[in-house]
JSON list of C-alpha atoms in Angstrom, two decimals:
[
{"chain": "A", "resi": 70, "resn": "UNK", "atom": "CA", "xyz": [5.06, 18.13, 9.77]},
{"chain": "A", "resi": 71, "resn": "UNK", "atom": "CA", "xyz": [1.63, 16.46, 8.43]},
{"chain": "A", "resi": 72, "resn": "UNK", "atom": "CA", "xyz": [-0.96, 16.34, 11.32]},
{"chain": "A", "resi": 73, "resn": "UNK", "atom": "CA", "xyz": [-1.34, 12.19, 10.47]},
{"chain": "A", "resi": 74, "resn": "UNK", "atom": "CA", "xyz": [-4.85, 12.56, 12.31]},
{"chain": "A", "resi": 75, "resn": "UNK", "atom": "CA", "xyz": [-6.33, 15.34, 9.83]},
{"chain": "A", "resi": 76, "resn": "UNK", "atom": "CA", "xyz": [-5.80, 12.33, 6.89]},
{"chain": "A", "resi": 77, "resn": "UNK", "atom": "CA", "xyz": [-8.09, 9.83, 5.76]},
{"chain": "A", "resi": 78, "resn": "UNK", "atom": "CA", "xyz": [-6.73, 6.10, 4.84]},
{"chain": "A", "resi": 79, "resn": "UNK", "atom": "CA", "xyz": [-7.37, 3.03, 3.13]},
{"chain": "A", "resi": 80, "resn": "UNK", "atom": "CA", "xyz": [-6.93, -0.35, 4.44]},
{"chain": "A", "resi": 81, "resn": "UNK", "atom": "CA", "xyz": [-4.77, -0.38, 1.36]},
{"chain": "A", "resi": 82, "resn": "UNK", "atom": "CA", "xyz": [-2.31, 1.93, 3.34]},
{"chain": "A", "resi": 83, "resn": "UNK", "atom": "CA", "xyz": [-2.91, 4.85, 1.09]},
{"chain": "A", "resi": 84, "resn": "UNK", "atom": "CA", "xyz": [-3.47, 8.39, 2.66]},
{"chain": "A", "resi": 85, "resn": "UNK", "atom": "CA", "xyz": [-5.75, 11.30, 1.42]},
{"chain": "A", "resi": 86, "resn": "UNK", "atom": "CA", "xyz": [-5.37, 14.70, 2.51]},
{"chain": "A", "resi": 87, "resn": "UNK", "atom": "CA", "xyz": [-8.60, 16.50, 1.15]},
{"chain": "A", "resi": 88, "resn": "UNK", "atom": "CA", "xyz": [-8.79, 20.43, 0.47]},
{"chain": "A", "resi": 89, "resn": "UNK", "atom": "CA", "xyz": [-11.98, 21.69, -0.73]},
{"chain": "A", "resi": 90, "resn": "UNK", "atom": "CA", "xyz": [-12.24, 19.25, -3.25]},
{"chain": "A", "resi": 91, "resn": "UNK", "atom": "CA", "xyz": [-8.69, 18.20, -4.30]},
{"chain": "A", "resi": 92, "resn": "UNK", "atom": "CA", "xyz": [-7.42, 15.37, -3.02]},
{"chain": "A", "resi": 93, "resn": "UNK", "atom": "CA", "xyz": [-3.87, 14.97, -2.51]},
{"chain": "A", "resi": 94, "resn": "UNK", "atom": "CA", "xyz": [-3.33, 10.84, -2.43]},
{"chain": "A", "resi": 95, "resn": "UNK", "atom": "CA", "xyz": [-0.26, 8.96, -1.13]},
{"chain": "A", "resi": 96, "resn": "UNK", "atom": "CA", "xyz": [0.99, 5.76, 0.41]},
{"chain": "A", "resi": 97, "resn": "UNK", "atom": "CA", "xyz": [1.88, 5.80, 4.21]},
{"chain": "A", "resi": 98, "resn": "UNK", "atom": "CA", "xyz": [5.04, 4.99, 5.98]},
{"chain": "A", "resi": 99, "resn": "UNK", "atom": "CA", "xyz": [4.15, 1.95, 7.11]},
{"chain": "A", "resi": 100, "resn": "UNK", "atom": "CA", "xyz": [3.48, 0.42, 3.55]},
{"chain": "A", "resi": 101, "resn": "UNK", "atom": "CA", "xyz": [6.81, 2.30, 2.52]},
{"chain": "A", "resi": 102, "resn": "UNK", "atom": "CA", "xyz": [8.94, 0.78, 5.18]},
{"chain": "A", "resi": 103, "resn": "UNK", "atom": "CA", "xyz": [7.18, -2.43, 4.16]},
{"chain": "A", "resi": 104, "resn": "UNK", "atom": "CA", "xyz": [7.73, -2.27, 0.39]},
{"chain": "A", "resi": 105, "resn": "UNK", "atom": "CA", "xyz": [11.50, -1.19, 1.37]},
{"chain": "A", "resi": 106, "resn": "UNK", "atom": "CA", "xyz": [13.55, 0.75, -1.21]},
{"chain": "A", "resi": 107, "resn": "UNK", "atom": "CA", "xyz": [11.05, 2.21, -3.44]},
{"chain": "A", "resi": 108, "resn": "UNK", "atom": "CA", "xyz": [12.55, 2.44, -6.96]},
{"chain": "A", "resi": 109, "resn": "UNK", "atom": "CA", "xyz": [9.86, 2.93, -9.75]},
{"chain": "A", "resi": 110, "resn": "UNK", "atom": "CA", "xyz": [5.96, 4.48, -9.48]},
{"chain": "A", "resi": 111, "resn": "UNK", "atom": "CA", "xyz": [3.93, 4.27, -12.30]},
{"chain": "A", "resi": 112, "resn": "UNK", "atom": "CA", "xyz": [1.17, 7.19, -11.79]},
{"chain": "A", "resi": 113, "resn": "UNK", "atom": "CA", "xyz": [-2.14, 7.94, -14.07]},
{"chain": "A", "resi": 114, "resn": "UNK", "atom": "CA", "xyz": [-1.55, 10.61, -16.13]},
{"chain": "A", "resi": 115, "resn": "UNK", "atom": "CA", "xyz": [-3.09, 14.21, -15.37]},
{"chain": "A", "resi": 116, "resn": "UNK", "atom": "CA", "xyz": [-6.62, 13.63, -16.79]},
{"chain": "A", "resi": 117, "resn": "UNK", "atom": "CA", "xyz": [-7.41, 10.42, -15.55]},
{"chain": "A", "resi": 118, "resn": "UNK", "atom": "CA", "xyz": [-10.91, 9.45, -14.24]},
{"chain": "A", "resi": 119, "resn": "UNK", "atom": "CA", "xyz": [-10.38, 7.58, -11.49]},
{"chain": "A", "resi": 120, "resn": "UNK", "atom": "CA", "xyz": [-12.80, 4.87, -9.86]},
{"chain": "A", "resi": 121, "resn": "UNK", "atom": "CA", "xyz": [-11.97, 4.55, -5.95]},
{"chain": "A", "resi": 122, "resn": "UNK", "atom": "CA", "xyz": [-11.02, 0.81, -5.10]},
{"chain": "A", "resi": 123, "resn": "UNK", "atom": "CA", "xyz": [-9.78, 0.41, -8.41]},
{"chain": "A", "resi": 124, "resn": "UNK", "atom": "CA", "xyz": [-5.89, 0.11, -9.37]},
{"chain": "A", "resi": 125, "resn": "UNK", "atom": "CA", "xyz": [-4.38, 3.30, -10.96]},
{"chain": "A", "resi": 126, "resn": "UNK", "atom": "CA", "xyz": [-0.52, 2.51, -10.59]},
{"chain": "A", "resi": 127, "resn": "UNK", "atom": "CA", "xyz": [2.30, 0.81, -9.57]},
{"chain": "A", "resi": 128, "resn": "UNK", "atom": "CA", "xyz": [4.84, 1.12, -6.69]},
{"chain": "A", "resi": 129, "resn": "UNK", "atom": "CA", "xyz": [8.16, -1.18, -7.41]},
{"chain": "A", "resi": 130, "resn": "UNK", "atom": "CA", "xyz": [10.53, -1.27, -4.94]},
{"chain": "A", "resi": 131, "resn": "UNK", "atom": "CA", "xyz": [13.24, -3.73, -4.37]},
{"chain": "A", "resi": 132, "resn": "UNK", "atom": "CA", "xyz": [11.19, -6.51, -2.83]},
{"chain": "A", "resi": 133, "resn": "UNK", "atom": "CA", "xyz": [8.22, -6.43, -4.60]},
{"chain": "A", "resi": 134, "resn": "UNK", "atom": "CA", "xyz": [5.68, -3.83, -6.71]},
{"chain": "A", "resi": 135, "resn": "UNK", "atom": "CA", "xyz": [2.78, -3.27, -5.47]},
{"chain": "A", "resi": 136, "resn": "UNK", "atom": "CA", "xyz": [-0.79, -1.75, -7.00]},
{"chain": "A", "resi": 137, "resn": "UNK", "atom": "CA", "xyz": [-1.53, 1.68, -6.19]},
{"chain": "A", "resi": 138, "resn": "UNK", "atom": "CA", "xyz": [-5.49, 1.63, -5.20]},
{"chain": "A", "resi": 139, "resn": "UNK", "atom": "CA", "xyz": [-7.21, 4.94, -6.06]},
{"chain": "A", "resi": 140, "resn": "UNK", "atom": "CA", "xyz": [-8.89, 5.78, -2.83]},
{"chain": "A", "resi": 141, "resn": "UNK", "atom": "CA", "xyz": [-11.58, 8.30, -4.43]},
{"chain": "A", "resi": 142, "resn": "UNK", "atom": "CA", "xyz": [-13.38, 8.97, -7.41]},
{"chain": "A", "resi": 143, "resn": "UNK", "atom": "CA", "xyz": [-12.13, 11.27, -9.42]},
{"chain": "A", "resi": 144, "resn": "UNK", "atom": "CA", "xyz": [-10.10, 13.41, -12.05]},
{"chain": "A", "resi": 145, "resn": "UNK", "atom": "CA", "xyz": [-5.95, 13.39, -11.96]},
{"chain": "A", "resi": 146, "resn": "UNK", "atom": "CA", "xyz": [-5.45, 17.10, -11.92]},
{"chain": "A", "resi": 147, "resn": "UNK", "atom": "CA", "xyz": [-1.38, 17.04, -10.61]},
{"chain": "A", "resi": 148, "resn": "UNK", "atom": "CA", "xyz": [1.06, 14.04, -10.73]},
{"chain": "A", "resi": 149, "resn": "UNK", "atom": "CA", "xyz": [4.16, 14.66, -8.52]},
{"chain": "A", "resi": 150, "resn": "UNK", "atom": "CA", "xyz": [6.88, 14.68, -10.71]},
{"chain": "A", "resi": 151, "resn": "UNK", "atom": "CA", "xyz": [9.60, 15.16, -8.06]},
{"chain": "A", "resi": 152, "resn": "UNK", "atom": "CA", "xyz": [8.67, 11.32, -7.24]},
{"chain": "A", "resi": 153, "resn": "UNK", "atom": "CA", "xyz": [8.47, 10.37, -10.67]},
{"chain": "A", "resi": 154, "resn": "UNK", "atom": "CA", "xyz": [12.09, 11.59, -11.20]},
{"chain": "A", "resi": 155, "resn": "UNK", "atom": "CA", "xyz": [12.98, 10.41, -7.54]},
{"chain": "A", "resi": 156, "resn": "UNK", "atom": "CA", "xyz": [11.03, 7.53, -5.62]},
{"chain": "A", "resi": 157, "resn": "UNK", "atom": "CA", "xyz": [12.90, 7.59, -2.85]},
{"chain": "A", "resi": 158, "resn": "UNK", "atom": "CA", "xyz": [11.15, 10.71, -1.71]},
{"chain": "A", "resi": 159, "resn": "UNK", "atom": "CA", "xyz": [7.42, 7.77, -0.63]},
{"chain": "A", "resi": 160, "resn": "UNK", "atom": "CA", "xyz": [10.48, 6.40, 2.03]},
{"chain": "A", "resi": 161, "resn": "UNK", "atom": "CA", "xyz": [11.80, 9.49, 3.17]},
{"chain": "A", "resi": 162, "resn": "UNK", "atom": "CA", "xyz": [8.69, 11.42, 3.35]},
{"chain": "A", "resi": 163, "resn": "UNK", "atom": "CA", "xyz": [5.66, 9.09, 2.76]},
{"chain": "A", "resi": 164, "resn": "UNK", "atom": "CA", "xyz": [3.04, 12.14, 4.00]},
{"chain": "A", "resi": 165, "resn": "UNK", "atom": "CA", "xyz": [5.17, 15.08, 2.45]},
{"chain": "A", "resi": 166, "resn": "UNK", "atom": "CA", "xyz": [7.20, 15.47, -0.34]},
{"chain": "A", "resi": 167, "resn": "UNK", "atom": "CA", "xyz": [6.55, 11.44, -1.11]},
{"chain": "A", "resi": 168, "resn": "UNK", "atom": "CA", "xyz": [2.78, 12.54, -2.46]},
{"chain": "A", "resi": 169, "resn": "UNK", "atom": "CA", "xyz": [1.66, 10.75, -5.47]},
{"chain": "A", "resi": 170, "resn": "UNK", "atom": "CA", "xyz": [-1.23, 12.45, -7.32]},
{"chain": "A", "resi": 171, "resn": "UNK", "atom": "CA", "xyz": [-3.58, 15.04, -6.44]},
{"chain": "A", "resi": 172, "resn": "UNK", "atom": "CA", "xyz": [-7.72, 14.39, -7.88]},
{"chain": "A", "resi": 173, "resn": "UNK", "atom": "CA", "xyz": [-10.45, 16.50, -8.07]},
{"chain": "A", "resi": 174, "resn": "UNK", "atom": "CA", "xyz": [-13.15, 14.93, -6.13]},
{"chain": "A", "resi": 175, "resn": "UNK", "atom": "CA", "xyz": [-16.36, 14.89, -4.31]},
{"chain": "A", "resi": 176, "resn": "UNK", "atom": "CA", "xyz": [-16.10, 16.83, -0.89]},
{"chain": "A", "resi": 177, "resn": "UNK", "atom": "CA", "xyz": [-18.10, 13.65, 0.91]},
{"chain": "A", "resi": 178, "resn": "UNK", "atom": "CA", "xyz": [-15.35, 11.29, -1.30]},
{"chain": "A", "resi": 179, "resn": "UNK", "atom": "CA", "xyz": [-13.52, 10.29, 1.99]},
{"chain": "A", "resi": 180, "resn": "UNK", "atom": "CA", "xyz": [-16.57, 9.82, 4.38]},
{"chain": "A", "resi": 181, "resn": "UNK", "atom": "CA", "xyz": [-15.93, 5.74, 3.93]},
{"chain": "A", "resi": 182, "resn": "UNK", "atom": "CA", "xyz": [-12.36, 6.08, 4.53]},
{"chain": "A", "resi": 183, "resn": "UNK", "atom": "CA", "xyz": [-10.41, 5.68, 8.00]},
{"chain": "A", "resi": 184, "resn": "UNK", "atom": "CA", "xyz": [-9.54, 8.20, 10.62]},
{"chain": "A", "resi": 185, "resn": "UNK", "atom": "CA", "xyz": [-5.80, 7.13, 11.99]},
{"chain": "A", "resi": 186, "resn": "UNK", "atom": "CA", "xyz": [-7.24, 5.29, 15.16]},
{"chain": "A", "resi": 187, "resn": "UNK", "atom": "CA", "xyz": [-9.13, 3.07, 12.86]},
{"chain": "A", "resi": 188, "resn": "UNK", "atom": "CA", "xyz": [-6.07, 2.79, 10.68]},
{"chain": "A", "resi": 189, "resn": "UNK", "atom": "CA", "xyz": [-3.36, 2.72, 13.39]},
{"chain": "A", "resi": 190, "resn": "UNK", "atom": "CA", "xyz": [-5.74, -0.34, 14.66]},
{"chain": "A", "resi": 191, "resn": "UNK", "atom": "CA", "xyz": [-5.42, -2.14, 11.30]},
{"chain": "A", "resi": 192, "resn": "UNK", "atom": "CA", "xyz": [-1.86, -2.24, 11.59]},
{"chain": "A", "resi": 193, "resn": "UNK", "atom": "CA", "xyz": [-1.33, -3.59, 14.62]},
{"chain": "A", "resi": 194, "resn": "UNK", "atom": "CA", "xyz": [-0.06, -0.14, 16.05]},
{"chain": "A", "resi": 195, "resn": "UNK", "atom": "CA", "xyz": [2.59, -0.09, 13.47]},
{"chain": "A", "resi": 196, "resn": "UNK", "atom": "CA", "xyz": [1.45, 2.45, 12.07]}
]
């Protein structure tokens, strides 16, 4: 089980789990459950530069696709296949297996981003 505190977030509901200075990036639960049935992700390629704040994929899911928001700056060094082949696995396991990229980045890339208090507050405590 994730720690959800030891994450960083984005008030665009994406997550970042940083380890020395890769990055692993996904969406949390709360935007899964509210996208509902994920069915397609469109991810950068491995080799991407990535600007943060900027759009670097899609998430379609039955009721609507929605713009993955690169949270850092940085390189695409991994893409997670497994939820390329199967995007179910952002609903069933938004901070495990449901990953979507992994970037090489700064180690201070995250300092802007949200602790969970700060994003459990965004959401109401939906979160």
């Amino acid at each position: 089980m994730t720690d959800l505190t030891s994450l960083k977030y984005t008030a665009e509901h994406e997550w970042v789990a940083l380890s020395g200075s890769v990055a692993t990036i996904g969406i949390t639960d709360y935007a899964a459950d509210k996208l509902g049935d994920v069915v397609y992700v469109d991810l950068p390629a491995v080799g991407t530069a990535l600007t943060a704040d900027q759009v670097c994929g899609e998430i379609e899911s039955t009721k609507s696709v929605g713009e993955l928001y690169a949270p850092v700056a940085g390189t695409v060094v991994e893409v997670n296949d497994a939820v390329v082949d199967d995007p179910s696995l952002v609903n069933s396991d938004a901070f495990g297996d449901g990953w979507l990229i992994k970037v090489e980045a700064d180690a201070d890339a995250v300092a802007g981003l949200l602790d969970r208090a700060a994003y459990e507050a965004l959401t109401g405590g939906d979160a």
